[in-house]
Structures are given as structure tokens and as C-alpha cells.
Short mmCIF file of C-alpha atoms and ligand atoms in Angstrom, two decimals:
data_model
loop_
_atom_site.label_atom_id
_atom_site.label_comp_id
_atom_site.label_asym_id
_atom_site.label_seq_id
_atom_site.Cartn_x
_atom_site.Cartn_y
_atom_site.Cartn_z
CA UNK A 1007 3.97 -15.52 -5.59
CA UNK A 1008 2.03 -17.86 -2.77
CA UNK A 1009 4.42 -18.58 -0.48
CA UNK A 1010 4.88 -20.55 2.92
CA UNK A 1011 7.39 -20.16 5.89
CA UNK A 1012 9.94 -22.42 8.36
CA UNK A 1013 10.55 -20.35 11.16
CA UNK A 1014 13.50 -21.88 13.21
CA UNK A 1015 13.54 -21.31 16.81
CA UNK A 1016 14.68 -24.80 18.06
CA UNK A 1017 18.37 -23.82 19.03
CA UNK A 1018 19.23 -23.18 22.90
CA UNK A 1019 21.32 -19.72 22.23
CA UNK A 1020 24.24 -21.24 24.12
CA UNK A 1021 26.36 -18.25 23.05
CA UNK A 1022 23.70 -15.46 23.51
CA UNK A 1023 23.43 -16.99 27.05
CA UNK A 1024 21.08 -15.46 29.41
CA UNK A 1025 18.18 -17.16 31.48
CA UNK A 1026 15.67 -18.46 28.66
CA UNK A 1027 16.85 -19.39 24.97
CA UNK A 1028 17.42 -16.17 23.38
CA UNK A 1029 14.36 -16.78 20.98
CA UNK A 1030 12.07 -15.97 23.73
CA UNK A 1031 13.69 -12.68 24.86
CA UNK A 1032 11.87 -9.99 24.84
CA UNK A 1033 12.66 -7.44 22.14
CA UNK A 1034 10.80 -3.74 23.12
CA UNK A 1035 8.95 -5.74 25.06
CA UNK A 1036 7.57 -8.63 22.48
CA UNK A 1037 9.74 -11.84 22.81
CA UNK A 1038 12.53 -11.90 19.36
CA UNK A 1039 10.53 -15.14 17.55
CA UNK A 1040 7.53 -13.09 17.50
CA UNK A 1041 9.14 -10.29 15.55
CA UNK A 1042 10.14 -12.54 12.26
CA UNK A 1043 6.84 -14.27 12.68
CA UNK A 1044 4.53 -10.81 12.43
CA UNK A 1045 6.28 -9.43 9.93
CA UNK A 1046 6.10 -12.90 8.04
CA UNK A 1047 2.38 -12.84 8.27
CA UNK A 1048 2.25 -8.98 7.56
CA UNK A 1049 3.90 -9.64 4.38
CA UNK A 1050 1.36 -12.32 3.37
CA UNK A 1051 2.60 -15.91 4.05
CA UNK A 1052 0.19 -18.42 3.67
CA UNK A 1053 1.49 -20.07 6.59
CA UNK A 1054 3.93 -20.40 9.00
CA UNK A 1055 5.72 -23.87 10.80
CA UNK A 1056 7.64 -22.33 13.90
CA UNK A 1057 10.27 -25.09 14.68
CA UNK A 1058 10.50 -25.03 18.76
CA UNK A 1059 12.46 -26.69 21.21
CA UNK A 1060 10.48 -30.00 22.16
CA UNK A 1061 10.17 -28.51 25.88
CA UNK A 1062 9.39 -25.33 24.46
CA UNK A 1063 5.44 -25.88 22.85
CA UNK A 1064 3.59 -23.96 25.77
CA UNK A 1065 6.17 -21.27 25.66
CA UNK A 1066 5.62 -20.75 21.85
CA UNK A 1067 1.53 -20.77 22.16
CA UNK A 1068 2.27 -17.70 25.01
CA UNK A 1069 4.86 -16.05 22.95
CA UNK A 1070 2.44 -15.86 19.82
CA UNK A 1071 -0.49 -15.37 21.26
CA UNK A 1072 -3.05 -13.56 18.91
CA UNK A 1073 -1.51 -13.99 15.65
CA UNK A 1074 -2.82 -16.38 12.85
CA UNK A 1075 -1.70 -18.70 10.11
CA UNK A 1076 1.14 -20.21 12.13
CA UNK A 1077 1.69 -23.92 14.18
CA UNK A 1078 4.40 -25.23 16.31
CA UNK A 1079 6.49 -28.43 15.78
CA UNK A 1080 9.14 -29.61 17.70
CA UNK A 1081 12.78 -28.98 16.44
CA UNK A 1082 16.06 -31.25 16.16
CA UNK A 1083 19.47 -31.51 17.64
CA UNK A 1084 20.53 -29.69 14.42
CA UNK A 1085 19.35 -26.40 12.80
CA UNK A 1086 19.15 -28.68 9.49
CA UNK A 1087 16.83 -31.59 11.43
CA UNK A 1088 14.93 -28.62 12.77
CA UNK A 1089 14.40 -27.01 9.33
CA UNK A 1090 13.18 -30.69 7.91
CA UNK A 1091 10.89 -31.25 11.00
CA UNK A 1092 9.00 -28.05 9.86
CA UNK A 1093 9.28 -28.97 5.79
CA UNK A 1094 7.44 -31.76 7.26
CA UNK A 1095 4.74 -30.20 9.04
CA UNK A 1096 3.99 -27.75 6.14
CA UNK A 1097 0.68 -28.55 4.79
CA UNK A 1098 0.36 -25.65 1.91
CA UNK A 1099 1.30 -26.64 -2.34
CA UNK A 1100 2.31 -23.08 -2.24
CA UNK A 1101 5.15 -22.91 -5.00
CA UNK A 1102 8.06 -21.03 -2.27
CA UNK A 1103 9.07 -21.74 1.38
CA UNK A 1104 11.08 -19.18 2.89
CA UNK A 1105 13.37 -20.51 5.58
CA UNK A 1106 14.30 -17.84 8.24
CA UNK A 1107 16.18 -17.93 11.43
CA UNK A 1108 13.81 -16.75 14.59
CA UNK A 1109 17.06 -15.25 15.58
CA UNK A 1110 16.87 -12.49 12.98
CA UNK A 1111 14.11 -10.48 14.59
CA UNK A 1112 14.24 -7.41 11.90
CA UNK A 1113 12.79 -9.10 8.97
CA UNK A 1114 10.59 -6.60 6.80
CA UNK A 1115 8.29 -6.65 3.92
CA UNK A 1116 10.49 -5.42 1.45
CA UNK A 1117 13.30 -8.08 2.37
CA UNK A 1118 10.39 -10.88 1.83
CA UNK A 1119 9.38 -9.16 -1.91
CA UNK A 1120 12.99 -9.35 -2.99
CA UNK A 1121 13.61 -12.59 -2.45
CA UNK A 1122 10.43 -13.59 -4.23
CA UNK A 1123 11.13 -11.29 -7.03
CA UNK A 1124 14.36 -13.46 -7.28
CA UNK A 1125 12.77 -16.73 -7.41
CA UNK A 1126 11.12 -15.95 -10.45
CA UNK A 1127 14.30 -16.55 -12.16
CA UNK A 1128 16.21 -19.10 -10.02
CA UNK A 1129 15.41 -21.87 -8.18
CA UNK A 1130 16.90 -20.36 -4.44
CA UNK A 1131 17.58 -16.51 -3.19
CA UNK A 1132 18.98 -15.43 -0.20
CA UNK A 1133 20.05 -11.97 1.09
CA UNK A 1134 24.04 -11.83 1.25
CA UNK A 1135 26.65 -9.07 2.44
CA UNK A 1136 29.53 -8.33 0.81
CA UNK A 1137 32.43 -8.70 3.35
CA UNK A 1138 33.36 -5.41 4.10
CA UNK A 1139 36.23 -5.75 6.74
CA UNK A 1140 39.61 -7.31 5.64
CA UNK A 1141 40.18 -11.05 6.91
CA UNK A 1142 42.80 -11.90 8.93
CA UNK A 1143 43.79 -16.01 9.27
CA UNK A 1144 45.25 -15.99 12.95
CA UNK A 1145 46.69 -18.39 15.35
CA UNK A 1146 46.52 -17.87 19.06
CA UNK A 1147 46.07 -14.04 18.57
CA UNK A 1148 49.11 -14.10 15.89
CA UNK A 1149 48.61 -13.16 12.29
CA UNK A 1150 49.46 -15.99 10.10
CA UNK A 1151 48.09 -14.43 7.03
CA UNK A 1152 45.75 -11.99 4.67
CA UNK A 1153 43.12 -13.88 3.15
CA UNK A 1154 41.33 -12.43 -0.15
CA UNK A 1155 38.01 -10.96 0.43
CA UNK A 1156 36.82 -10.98 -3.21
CA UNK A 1157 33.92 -12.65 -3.82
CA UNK A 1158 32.76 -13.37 -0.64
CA UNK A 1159 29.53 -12.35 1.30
CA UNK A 1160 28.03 -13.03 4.10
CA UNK A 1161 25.04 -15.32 3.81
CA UNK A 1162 21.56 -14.45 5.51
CA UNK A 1163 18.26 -15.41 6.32
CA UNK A 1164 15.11 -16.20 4.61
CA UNK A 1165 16.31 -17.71 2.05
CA UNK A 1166 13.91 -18.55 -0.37
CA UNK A 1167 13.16 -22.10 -2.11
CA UNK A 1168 10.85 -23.00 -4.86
CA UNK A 1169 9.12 -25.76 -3.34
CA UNK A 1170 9.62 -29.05 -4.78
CA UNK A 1171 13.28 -28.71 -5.26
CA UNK A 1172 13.95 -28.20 -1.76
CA UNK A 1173 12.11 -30.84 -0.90
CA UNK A 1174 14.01 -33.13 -3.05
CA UNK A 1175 17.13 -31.53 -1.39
CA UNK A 1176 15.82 -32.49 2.25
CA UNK A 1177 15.03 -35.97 1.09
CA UNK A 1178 18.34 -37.17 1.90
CA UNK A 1179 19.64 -34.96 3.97
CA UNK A 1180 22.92 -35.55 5.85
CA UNK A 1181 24.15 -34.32 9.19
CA UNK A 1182 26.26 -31.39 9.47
CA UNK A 1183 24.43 -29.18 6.70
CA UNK A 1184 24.30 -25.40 8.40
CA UNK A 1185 22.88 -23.71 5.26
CA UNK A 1186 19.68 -24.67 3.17
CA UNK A 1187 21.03 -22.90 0.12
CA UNK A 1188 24.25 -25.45 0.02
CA UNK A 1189 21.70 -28.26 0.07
CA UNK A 1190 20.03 -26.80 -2.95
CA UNK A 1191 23.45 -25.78 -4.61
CA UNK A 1192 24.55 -29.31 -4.66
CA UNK A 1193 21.58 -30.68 -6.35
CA UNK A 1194 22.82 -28.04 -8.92
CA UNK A 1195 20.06 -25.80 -8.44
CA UNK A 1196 20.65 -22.09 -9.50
CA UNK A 1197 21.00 -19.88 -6.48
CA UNK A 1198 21.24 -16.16 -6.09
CA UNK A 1199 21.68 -13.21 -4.17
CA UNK A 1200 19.48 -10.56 -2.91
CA UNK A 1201 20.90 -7.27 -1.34
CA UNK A 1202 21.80 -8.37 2.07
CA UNK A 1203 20.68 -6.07 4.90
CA UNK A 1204 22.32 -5.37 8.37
CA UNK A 1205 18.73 -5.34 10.02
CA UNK A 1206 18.77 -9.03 8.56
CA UNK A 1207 21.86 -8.88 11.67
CA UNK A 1208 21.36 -12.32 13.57
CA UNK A 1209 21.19 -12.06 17.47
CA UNK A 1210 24.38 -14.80 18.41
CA UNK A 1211 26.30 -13.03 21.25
CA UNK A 1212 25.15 -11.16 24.57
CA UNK A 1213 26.41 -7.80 23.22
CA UNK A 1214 23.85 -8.17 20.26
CA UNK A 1215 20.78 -7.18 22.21
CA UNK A 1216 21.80 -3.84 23.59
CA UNK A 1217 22.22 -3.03 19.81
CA UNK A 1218 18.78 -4.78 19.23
CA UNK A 1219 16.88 -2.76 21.94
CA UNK A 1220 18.24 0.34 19.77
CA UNK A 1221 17.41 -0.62 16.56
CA UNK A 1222 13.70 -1.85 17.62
CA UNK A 1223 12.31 1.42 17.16
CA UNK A 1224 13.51 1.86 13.41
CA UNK A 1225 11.94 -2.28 12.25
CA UNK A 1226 8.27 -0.84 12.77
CA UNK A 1227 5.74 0.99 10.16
CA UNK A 1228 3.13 3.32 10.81
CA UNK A 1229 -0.02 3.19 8.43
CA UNK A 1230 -2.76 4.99 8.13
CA UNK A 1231 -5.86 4.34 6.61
CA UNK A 1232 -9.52 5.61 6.18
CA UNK A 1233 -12.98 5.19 5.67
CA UNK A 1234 -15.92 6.69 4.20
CA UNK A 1235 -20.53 5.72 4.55
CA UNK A 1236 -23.29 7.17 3.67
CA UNK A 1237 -26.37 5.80 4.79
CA UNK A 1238 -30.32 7.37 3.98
CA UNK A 1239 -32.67 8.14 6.63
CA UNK A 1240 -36.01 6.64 6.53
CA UNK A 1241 -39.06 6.03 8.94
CA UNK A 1242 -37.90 4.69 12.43
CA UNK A 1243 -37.60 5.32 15.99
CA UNK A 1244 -33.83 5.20 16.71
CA UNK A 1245 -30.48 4.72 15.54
CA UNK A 1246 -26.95 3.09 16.05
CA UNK A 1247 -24.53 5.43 15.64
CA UNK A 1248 -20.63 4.32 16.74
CA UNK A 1249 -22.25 1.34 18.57
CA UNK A 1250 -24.79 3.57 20.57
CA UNK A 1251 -28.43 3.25 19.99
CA UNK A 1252 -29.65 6.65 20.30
CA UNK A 1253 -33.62 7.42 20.31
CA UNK A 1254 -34.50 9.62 16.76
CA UNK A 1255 -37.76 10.33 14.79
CA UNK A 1256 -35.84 8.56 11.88
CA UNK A 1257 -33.42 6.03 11.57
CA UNK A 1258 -30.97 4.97 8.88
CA UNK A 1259 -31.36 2.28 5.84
CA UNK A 1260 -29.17 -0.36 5.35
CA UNK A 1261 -28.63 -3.75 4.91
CA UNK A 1262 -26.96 -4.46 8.25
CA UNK A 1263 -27.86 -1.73 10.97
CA UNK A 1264 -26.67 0.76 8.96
CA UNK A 1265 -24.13 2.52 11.70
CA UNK A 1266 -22.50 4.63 9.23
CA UNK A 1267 -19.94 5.45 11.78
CA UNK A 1268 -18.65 2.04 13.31
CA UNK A 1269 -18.80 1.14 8.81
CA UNK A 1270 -16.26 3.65 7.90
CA UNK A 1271 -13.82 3.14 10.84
CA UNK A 1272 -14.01 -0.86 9.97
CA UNK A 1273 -12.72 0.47 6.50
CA UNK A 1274 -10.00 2.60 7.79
CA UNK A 1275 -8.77 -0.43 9.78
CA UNK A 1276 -9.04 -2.51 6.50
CA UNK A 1277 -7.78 -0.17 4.88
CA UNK A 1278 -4.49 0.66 6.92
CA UNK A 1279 -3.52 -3.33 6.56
CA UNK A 1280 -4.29 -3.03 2.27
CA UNK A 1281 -6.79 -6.16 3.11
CA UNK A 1282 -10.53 -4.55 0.75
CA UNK A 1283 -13.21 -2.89 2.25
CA UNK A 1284 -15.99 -4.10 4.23
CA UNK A 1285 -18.18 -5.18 1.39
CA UNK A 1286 -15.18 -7.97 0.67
CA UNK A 1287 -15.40 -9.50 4.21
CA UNK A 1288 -19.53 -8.93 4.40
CA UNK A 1289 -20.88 -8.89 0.97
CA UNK A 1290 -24.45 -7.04 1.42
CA UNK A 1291 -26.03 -9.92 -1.07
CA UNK A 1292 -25.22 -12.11 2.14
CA UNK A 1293 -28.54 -13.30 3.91
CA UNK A 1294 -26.48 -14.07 7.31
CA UNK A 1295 -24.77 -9.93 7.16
CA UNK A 1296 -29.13 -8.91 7.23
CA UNK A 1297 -29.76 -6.85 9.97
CA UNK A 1298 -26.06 -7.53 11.22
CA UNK A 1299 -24.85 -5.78 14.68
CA UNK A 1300 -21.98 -3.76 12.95
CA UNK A 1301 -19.65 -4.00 16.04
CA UNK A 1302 -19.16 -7.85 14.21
CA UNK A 1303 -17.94 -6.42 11.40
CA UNK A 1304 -15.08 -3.74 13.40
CA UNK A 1305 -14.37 -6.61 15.97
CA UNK A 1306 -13.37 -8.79 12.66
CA UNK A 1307 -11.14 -5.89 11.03
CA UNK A 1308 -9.63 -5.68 14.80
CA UNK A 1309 -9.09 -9.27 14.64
CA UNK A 1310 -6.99 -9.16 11.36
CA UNK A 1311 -4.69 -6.88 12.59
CA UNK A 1312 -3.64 -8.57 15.52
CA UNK A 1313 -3.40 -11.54 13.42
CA UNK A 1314 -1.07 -10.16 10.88
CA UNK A 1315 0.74 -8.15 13.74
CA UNK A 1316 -0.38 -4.75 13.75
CA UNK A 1317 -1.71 -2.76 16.45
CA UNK A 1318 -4.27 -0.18 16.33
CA UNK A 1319 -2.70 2.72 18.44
CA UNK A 1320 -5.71 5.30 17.84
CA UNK A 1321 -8.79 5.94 15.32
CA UNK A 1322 -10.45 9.23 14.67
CA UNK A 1323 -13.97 9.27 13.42
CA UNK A 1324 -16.18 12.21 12.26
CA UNK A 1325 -19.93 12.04 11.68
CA UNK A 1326 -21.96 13.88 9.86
CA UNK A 1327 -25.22 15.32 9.82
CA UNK A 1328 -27.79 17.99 10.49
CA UNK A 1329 -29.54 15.85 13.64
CA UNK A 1330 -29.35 14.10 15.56
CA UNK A 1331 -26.95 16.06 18.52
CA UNK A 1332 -23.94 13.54 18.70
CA UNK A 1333 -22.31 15.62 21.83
CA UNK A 1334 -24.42 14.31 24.10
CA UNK A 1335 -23.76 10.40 23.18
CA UNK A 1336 -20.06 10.69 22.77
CA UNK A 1337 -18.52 9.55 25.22
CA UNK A 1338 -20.90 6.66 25.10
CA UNK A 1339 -19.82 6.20 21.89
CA UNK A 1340 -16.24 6.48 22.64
CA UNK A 1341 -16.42 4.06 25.55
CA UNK A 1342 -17.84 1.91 23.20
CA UNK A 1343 -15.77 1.48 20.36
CA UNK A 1344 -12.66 1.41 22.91
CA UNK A 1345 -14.23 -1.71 23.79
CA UNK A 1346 -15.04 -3.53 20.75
CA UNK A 1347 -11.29 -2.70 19.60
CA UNK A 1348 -9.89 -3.30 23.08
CA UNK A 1349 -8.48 0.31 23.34
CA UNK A 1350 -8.06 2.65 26.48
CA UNK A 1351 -10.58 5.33 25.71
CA UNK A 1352 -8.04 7.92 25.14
CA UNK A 1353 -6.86 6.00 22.12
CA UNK A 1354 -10.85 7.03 20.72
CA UNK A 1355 -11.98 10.23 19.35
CA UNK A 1356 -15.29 10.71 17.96
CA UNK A 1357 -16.27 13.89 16.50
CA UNK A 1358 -19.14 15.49 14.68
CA UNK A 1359 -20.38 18.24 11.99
CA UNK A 1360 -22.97 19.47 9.99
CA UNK A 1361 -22.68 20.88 6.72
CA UNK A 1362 -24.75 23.93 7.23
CA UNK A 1363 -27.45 22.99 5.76
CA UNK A 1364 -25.94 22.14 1.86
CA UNK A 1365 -25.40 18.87 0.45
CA UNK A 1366 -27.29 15.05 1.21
CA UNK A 1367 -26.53 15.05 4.73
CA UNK A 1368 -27.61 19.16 5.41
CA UNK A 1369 -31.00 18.53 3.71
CA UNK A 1370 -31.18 15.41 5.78
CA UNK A 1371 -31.02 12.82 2.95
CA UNK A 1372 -28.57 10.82 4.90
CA UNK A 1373 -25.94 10.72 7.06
CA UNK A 1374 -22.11 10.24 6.34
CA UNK A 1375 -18.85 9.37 8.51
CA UNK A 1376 -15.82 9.46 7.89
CA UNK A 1377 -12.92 8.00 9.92
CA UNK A 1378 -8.80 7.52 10.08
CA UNK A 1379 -7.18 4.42 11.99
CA UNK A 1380 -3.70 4.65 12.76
CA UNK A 1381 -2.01 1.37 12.99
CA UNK A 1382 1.43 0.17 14.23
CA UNK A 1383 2.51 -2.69 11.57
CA UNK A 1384 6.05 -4.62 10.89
CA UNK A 1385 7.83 -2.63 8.49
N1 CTP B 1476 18.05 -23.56 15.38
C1 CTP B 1476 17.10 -24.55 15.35
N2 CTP B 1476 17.41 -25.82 15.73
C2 CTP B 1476 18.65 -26.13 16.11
C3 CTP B 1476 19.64 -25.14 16.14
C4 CTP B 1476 19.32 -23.85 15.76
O1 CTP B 1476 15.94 -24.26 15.02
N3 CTP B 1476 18.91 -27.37 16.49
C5 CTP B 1476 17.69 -22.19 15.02
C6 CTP B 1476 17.94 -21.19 16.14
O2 CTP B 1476 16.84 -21.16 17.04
C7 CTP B 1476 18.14 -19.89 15.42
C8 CTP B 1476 18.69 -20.32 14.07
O3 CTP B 1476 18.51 -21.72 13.97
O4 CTP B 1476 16.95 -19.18 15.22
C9 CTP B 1476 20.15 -19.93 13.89
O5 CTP B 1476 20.95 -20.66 14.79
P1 CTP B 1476 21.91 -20.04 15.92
O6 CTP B 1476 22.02 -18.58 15.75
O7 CTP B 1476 23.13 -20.86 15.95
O8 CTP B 1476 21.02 -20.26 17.25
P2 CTP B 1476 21.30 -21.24 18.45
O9 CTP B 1476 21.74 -22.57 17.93
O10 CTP B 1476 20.11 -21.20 19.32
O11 CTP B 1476 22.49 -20.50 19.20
P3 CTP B 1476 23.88 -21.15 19.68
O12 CTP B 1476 24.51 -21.75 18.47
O13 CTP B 1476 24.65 -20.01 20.24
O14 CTP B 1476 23.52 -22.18 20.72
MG1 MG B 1477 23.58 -22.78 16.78
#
């Protein structure tokens, strides 16, 4: 289901404390509204509203730096003002708006699928624990009473909205609302549950981000994907090969320039973030792709993952063919590619084979690559 986000980040963390609104934090070193708002993208919202404080509009553009599909508006005095500030600024007829605190940093793909899943069937979801420890009423540190923990959970965020009705709920919205479910609920919508999840843990008091720092390492994916070209040799005087032009009795056919190499690792990139292949983002019927400089093409696939999030922490290309000798342009070639993809040069390894002789490529038909991108996504 197409779906759009409210990301609220307009409170002032008065019980988190600390020097800046706990929002902009860092969080293993990336500040804790730019957590929810990768993995938001990474899980394929169409776009996000980031609700900010009003002073807070440079901080945000720092803060989220790099990514795509998101804006900042300023929030209210209340979370609920806030949240209808950003209904407002949504600009997307896609049939579900999430609404998630910024103060829930370990938000995850599957979490997002779940509650969509549920909207299929009901007109609100949201994630919801079952309360686990027994509830004590108490009165200045004295036990008054027991009170009955059936049937009671504990209500997180996103929860999940079909579209018009909770903009029909925000219409006339009154002061004091603290959850966008109730709002819903009392227009008689159906709501439901998801499996709540303690990574969906909200950040509210200082002693929450020592056991933030240790659960940073466990909110973030590693994927892997790879790449495969072929290209045919045919009458020239050089060719690109990972970026390098390299002087050759031949060169290689293609559409664009035909570097088989810098072709396959654009498709491992692609294909570590499940977003096509190459021929999706430059279709070869394309006049404009003609001749194309094919670091375009892996600058573009490094471009959507740092829009949806990811980093690329290290790619691994092979190449082969009979001739020409790739040792002697590869660290050329490795200092090259480390700079279309903005990598340190140790994060680059370009290597090379021949096939002894058998096959397209050992007759000297053509020349393949292969490569492997390793990328660092939100879970
Ligand atoms: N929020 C908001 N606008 C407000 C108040 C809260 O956008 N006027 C957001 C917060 O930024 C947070 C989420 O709503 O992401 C949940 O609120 P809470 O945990 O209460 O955050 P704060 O209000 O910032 O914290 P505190 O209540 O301790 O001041
Ligand atoms: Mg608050």
C-alpha cells in the first residue's frame, strides 16, 4: 500500500533533559530524528513531513542532510497541533499516513509492513505491548491498591491511518488529545493492534540513552547485492574500464561507453537496496543515456542510497578477460571509483581474471565483470 509519513519532532524533551532537544542527539553518532526518518524512507514512504520546533528549521536541514522525500514544517505547543501542522503540509493522495514519534529512533521495515498489512482490514493499526509488570495505584510512595492488568497494553508509535478518515478526525480537533488512534476511535473507526516491539521503546528519560547507545548496533541491516555485464569488443583505440580510459587495439560496444565494470557494480548497488537494475533507471532505447559517461549512472545508484539511508561500506569488483592487463591500471581504477562513490580507497577492491582461454571472454568475444556492494541499511 502507498503510504505517507508525520514524523514528530516538535517537543523540547524537557524530561530527557540534556543540552539540545533530545531529537537532535546523536544516536551512534547520527542525531535520533534521523534514525525513524531513514528507516521510513528505506521502507518506501512516499514522503515524509518532519514536524520541528519553529526555531529548529536549520537544525533539521543539518540533521537530514542527504536523504530524500522528506520537508520540514514547524510544530505546535502540543504533540496533537504538531501532528495536524504536518497532516497539513502533506501533499501526497496516498491512501495511509503513518504517524511516528521522532523519539522512537528503532523503527524497522518489518514494524512499517505490519501495520500496513493491518490497515487492509481496519481503518487504524498501531503496535501495542501487553503490560507485563503488575500495577500498583500508590500515594506518596504508599500502596493504595492492585489494579487489574487484563486487557491493557501499552500503545506505540507509527500508528497507521487510512487517509481520509484521519483527516476527518483532525478536522476538529480539540486540545489535550495525546494519541491519534483515540481521535480515530471516537469517530468510531475500527482500530487494531499490531505486535508491539520494545525497539519501538520511546527515548523520555536521561537513563534511556545509555540503553539506546547499546541497542544501536542491533537496529541496522547489512545487504549485499551484485552485478553482472558483458560487453563485445569491436574496432577501437581504447577503453573505459572502472572509470579508467586505458589505450587498447579494441574497445568495447555499447550503448553508453560500455564500462562493463563501473555497469555491474551500479547493479550490485541497485541491487543491495531491491530498487531494478540499471536498464530501469537508463533504459538503452534512451537517446540522452547514448554514449553516456557510466560514472553518471554509479554516482545515481550512490545517490539512492544515501537517500533512502544506506551506506555503502565496501564493493568488490572482478573483471574479466583475456587482455587487456588490468594490474597495471588498478589502482587508478580503484582511486577512481572511491571517488565517484565518495569512499576511502580501502573501502575499493578491484580485481581481475581470465578464463584460460575458454568461453566469450577467453576467445576474446567480450569482456564480463562482475561485482558485490555491501551496504549498511535500516533494518
Ligand atoms: N512532539 C511534538 N510536538 C509537541 C510535543 C511533542 O512533535 N508539541 C513530539 C516529540 O518531539 C516526540 C513525540 O512527540 O518525538 C513524543 O513526545 P514526548 O516523548 O513527550 O517528547 P517531548 O514532548 O519532546 O518530551 P517531554 O514531554 O519530556 O518534554
Ligand atoms: Mg511531551
Amino acid at each position: 500500500m502507498r503510504f505517507t509519513a508525520i514524523l514528530v519532532a516538535a517537543g523540547s524533551g524537557a524530561r530527557a533533559g540534556g543540552e539540545v532537544p533530545k531529537q537532535w542527539r546523536l544516536l551512534a553518532g547520527r542525531p535520533v530524528a534521523r534514525w525513524s526518518l531513514e528507516a521510513l524512507l528505506n521502507a518506501g514512504c512516499e514522503e515524509v513531513v518532519v514536524v520541528v520546533p519553529p526555531t529548529d528549521l536549520e537544525l533539521a536541514a543539518k540533521a537530514f542532510a542527504g536523504l530524500g522525500r522528506w520537508r520540514a514544517v514547524a510544530g505546535g505547543a502540543e504533540r496533537s497541533r504538531s501532528v495536524a501542522n504536518g497532516l497539513a503540509a502533506l501533499s501526497s493522495d496516498a491512501p495511509a499516513i503513518l504517524i511516528h514519534d521522532a523519539a522512537r529512533p528503532f523503527l524497522a521495515r518489518r514494524h512499517v509492513d505490519g501495520l500496513l498489512a493491518a490497515l487492509q482490514q481496519a481503518d487504524a493499526a498501531l503496535p501495542a505491548l501487553p503490560v507485563a509488570d503488575t500495577l500498583k495505584r500508590a500515594q506518596d510512595g504508599a500502596v493504595t491498591g492492585t489494579a487489574d492488568r487484563d486487557g491493557l497494553f501499552r500503545a506505540q508509535t507509527p500508528q497507521a491511518f487510512r487517509a481520509d478518515l484521519l483527516r476527518r478526525a483532525y478536522a476538529n480537533l480539540a486540545a489535550g488529545a495525546t494519541d491519534d488512534a483515540a481521535l480515530v476511535e471516537a469517530l468510531g473507526g475500527v482500530v487494531v493492534l499490531t505486535p508491539g516491539d520494545p525497539m519501538l521503546m520511546k527515548l523520555t528519560y536521561p537513563e534511556d540513552f545509555p540503553m539506546a547507545e547499546h541497542l544501536a548496533g542491533s537496529a541496522r541491516r547489512t545487504r549485499v547485492g551484485q552485478g553482472f555485464d558483458a560487453h563485445r569488443w569491436g574496432p577501437g583505440e581504447a577503453v573505459w574500464l572502472c572509470g579508467v580510459e586505458i589505450a587498447h587495439d579494441e574497445t568495447l560496444m555499447g550503448h553508453s561507453d560500455a564500462d562493463a565494470g563501473l555497469h555491474a557494480l551500479t547493479d550490485a548497488i541497485l541491487g543491495a537496496l531491491s530498487l531494478g537494475d540499471i536498464g530501469d533507471h537508463f533504459p538503452p532505447t534512451d537517446p540522452q543515456w547514448k554514449g553516456a559517461s557510466s560514472d553518471r549512472f554509479l554516482r545515481h545508484a550512490a545517490d539512492l542510497a544515501a537517500q533512502n539511508g544506506a551506506r555503502i561500506t565496501h564493493v568488490d569488483v572482478t573483471l574479466i578477460c583475456e587482455r587487456p592487463k588490468i594490474k597495471p591500471h588498478r589502482l587508478a581504477m580503484r582511486a577512481r571509483v572511491a571517488d565517484i562513490l565518495g569512499l576511502d580507497i580501502a573501502a575499493v577492491s578491484i580485481k581481475a581474471t581470465t578464463t584460460e582461454g575458454m568461453g566469450f571472454t577467453g576467445r576474446g568475444e567480450g569482456l564480463a565483470a562482475q561485482a558485490i556492494a555491501t551496504l549498511d541499511t535500516p533494518a
